[in-house]
mmCIF file of C-alpha atoms and ligand atoms in Angstrom:
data_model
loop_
_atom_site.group_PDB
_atom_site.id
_atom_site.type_symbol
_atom_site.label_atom_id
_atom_site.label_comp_id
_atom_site.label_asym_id
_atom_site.label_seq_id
_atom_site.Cartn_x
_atom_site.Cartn_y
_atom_site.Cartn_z
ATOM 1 C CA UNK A 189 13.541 -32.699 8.841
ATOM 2 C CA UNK A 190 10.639 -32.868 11.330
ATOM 3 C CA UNK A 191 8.105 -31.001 8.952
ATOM 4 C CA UNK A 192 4.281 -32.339 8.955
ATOM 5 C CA UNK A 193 3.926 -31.505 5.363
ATOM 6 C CA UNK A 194 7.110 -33.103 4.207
ATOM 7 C CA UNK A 195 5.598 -36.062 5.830
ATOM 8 C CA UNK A 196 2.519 -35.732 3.959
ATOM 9 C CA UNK A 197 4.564 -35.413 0.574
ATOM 10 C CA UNK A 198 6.546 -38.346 1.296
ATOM 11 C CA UNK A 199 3.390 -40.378 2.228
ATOM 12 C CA UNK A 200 4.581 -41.155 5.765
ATOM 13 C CA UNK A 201 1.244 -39.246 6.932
ATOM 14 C CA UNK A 202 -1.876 -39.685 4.864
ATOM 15 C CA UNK A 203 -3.677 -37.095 3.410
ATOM 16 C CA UNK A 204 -7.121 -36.794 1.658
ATOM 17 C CA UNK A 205 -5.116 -35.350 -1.690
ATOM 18 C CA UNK A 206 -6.777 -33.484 -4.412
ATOM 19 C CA UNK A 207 -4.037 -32.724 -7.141
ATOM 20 C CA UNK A 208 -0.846 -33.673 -7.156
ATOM 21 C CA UNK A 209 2.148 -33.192 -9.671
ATOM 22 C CA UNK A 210 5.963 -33.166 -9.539
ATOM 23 C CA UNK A 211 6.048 -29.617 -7.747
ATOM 24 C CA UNK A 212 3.135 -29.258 -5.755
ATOM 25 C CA UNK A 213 0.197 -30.878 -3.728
ATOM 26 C CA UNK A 214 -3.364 -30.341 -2.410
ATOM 27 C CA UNK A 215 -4.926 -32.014 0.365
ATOM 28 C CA UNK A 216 -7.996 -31.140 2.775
ATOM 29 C CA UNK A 217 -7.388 -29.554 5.660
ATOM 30 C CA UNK A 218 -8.057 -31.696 8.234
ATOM 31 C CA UNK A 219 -9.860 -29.352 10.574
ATOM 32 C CA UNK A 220 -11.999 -27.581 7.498
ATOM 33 C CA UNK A 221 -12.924 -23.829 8.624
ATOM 34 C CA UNK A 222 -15.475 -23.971 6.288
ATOM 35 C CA UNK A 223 -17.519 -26.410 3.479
ATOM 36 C CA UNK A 224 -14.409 -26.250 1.137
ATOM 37 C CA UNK A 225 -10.738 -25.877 2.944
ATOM 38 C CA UNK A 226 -7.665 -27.067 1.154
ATOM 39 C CA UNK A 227 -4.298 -26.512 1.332
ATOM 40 C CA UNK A 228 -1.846 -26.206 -1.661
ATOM 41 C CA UNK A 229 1.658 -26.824 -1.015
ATOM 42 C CA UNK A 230 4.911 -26.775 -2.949
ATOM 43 C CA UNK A 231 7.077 -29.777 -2.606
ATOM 44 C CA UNK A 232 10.311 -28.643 -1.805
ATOM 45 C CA UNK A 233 10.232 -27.068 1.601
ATOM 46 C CA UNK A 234 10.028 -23.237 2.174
ATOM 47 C CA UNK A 235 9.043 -22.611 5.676
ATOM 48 C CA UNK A 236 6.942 -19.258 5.245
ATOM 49 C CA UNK A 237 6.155 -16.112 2.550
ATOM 50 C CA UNK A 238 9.284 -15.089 4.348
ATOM 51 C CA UNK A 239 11.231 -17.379 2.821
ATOM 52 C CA UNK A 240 10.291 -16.843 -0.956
ATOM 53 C CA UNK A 241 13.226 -14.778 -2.698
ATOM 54 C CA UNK A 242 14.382 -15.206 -5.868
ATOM 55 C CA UNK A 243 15.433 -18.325 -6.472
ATOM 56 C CA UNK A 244 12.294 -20.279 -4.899
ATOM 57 C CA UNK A 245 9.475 -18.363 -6.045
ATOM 58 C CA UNK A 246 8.890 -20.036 -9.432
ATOM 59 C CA UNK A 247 7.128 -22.594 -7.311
ATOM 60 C CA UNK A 248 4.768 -19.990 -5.619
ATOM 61 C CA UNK A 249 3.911 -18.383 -9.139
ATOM 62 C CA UNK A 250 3.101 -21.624 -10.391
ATOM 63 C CA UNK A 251 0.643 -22.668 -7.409
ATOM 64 C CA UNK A 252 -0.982 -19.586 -8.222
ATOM 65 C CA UNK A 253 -1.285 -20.802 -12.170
ATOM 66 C CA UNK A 254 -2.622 -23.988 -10.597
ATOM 67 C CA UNK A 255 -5.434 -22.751 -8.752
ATOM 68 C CA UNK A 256 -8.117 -21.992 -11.271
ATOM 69 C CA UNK A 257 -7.832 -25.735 -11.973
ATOM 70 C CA UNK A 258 -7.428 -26.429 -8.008
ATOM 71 C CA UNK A 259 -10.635 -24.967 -7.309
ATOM 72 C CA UNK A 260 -12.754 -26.663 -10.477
ATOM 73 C CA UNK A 261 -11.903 -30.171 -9.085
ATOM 74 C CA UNK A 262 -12.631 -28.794 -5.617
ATOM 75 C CA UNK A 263 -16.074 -27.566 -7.457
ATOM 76 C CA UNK A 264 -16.156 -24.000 -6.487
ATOM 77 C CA UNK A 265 -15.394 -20.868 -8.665
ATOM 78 C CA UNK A 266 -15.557 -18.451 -5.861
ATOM 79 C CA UNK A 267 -13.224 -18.521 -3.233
ATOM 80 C CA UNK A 268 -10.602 -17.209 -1.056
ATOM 81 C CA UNK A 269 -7.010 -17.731 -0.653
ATOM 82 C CA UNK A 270 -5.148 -17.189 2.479
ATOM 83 C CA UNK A 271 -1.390 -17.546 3.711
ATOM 84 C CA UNK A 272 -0.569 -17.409 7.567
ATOM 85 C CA UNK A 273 3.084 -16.035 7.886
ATOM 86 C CA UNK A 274 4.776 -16.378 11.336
ATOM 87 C CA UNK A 275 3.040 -17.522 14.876
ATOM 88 C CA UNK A 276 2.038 -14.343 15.433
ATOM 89 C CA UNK A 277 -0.354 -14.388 12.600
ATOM 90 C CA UNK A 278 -1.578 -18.006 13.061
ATOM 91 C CA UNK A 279 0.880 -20.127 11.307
ATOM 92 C CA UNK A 280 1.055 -23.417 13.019
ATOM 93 C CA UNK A 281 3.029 -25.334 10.206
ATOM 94 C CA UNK A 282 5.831 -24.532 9.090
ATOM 95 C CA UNK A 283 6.098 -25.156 5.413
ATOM 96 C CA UNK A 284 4.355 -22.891 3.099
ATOM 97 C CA UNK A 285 1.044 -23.097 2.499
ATOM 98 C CA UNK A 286 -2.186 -21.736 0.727
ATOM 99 C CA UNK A 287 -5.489 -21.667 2.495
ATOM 100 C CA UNK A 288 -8.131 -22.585 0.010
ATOM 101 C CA UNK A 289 -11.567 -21.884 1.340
ATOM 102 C CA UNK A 290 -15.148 -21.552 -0.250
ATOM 103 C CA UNK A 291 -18.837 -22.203 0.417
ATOM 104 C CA UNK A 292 -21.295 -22.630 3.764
ATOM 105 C CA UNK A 293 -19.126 -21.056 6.418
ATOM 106 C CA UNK A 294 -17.018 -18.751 5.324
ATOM 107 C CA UNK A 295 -17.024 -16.396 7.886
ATOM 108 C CA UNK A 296 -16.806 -12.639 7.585
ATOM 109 C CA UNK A 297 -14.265 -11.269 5.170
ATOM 110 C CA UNK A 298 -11.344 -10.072 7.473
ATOM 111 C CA UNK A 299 -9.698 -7.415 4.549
HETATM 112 P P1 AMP B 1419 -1.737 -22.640 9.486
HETATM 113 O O1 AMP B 1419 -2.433 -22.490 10.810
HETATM 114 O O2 AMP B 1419 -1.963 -21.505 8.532
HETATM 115 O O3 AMP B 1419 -0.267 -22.986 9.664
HETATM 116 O O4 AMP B 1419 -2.433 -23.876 8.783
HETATM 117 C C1 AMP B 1419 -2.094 -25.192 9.059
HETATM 118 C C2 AMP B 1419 -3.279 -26.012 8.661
HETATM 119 O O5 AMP B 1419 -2.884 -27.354 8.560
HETATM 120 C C3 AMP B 1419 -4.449 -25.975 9.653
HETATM 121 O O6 AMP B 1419 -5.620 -25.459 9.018
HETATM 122 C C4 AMP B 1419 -4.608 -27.433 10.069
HETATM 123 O O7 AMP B 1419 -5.951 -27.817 10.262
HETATM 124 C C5 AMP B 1419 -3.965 -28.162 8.912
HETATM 125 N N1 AMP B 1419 -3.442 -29.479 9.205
HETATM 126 C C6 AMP B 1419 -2.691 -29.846 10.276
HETATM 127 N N2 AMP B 1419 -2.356 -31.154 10.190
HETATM 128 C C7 AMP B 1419 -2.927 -31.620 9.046
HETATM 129 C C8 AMP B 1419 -2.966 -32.895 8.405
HETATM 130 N N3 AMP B 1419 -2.352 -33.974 8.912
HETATM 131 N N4 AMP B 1419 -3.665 -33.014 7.241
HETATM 132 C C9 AMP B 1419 -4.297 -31.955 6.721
HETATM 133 N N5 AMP B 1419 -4.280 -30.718 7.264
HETATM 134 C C10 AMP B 1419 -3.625 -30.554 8.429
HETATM 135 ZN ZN1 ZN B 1420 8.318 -29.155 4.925
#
């Protein structure tokens, strides 16, 4: 499958990674939007919140239980999560993902 982040989980693309288990990854974004911008991941491939139903969305819970400890080793407590679903609202990757993004630069809260 020609997926960038599938790449990144096999290690065929580096990535700058900042937890990592048997489900799910975090890396930095590689074009940071502001002083703090990860991305969690889970490791089997679901292309968009579109594609979470019943029998994937164990995974997505448990990126959400991950978080809390996410952030501490990313050093932040406050922060903002944010998932891009289709083109038409800026997703450029298709493989789901979690914006994580805190500190100098976060710009204007959109909701
Ligand atoms: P989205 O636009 O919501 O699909 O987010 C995709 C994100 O992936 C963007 O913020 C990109 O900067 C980021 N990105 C693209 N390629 C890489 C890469 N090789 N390593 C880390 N982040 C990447
Ligand atoms: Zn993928």
């Amino acid at each position: 499958m020609d997926c960038l982040f599938c790449k990144i989980i096999a290690g065929e693309i580096p990535s700058n990674k900042v937890y990592e288990d048997e489900k799910i990854l975090c890396f930095k974004d590689i074009a940071p939007q502001a002083e703090v911008h990860a991305l969690v991941i889970p490791k089997e491939h679901i292309c968009c919140a579109n594609a979470i139903a019943s029998d994937n969305s164990a995974v997505v819970a448990y990126i959400f239980e991950k978080i809390p400890e996410i952030a501490k080793k990313l050093g932040v407590t406050d922060y903002r999560i944010i998932n891009n679903c289709g083109e038409g609202a800026g997703q450029t990757v298709k493989h789901l993902h979690f914006h994580i993004l805190s500190g100098a630069n976060l710009s204007e809260k959109l909701v």
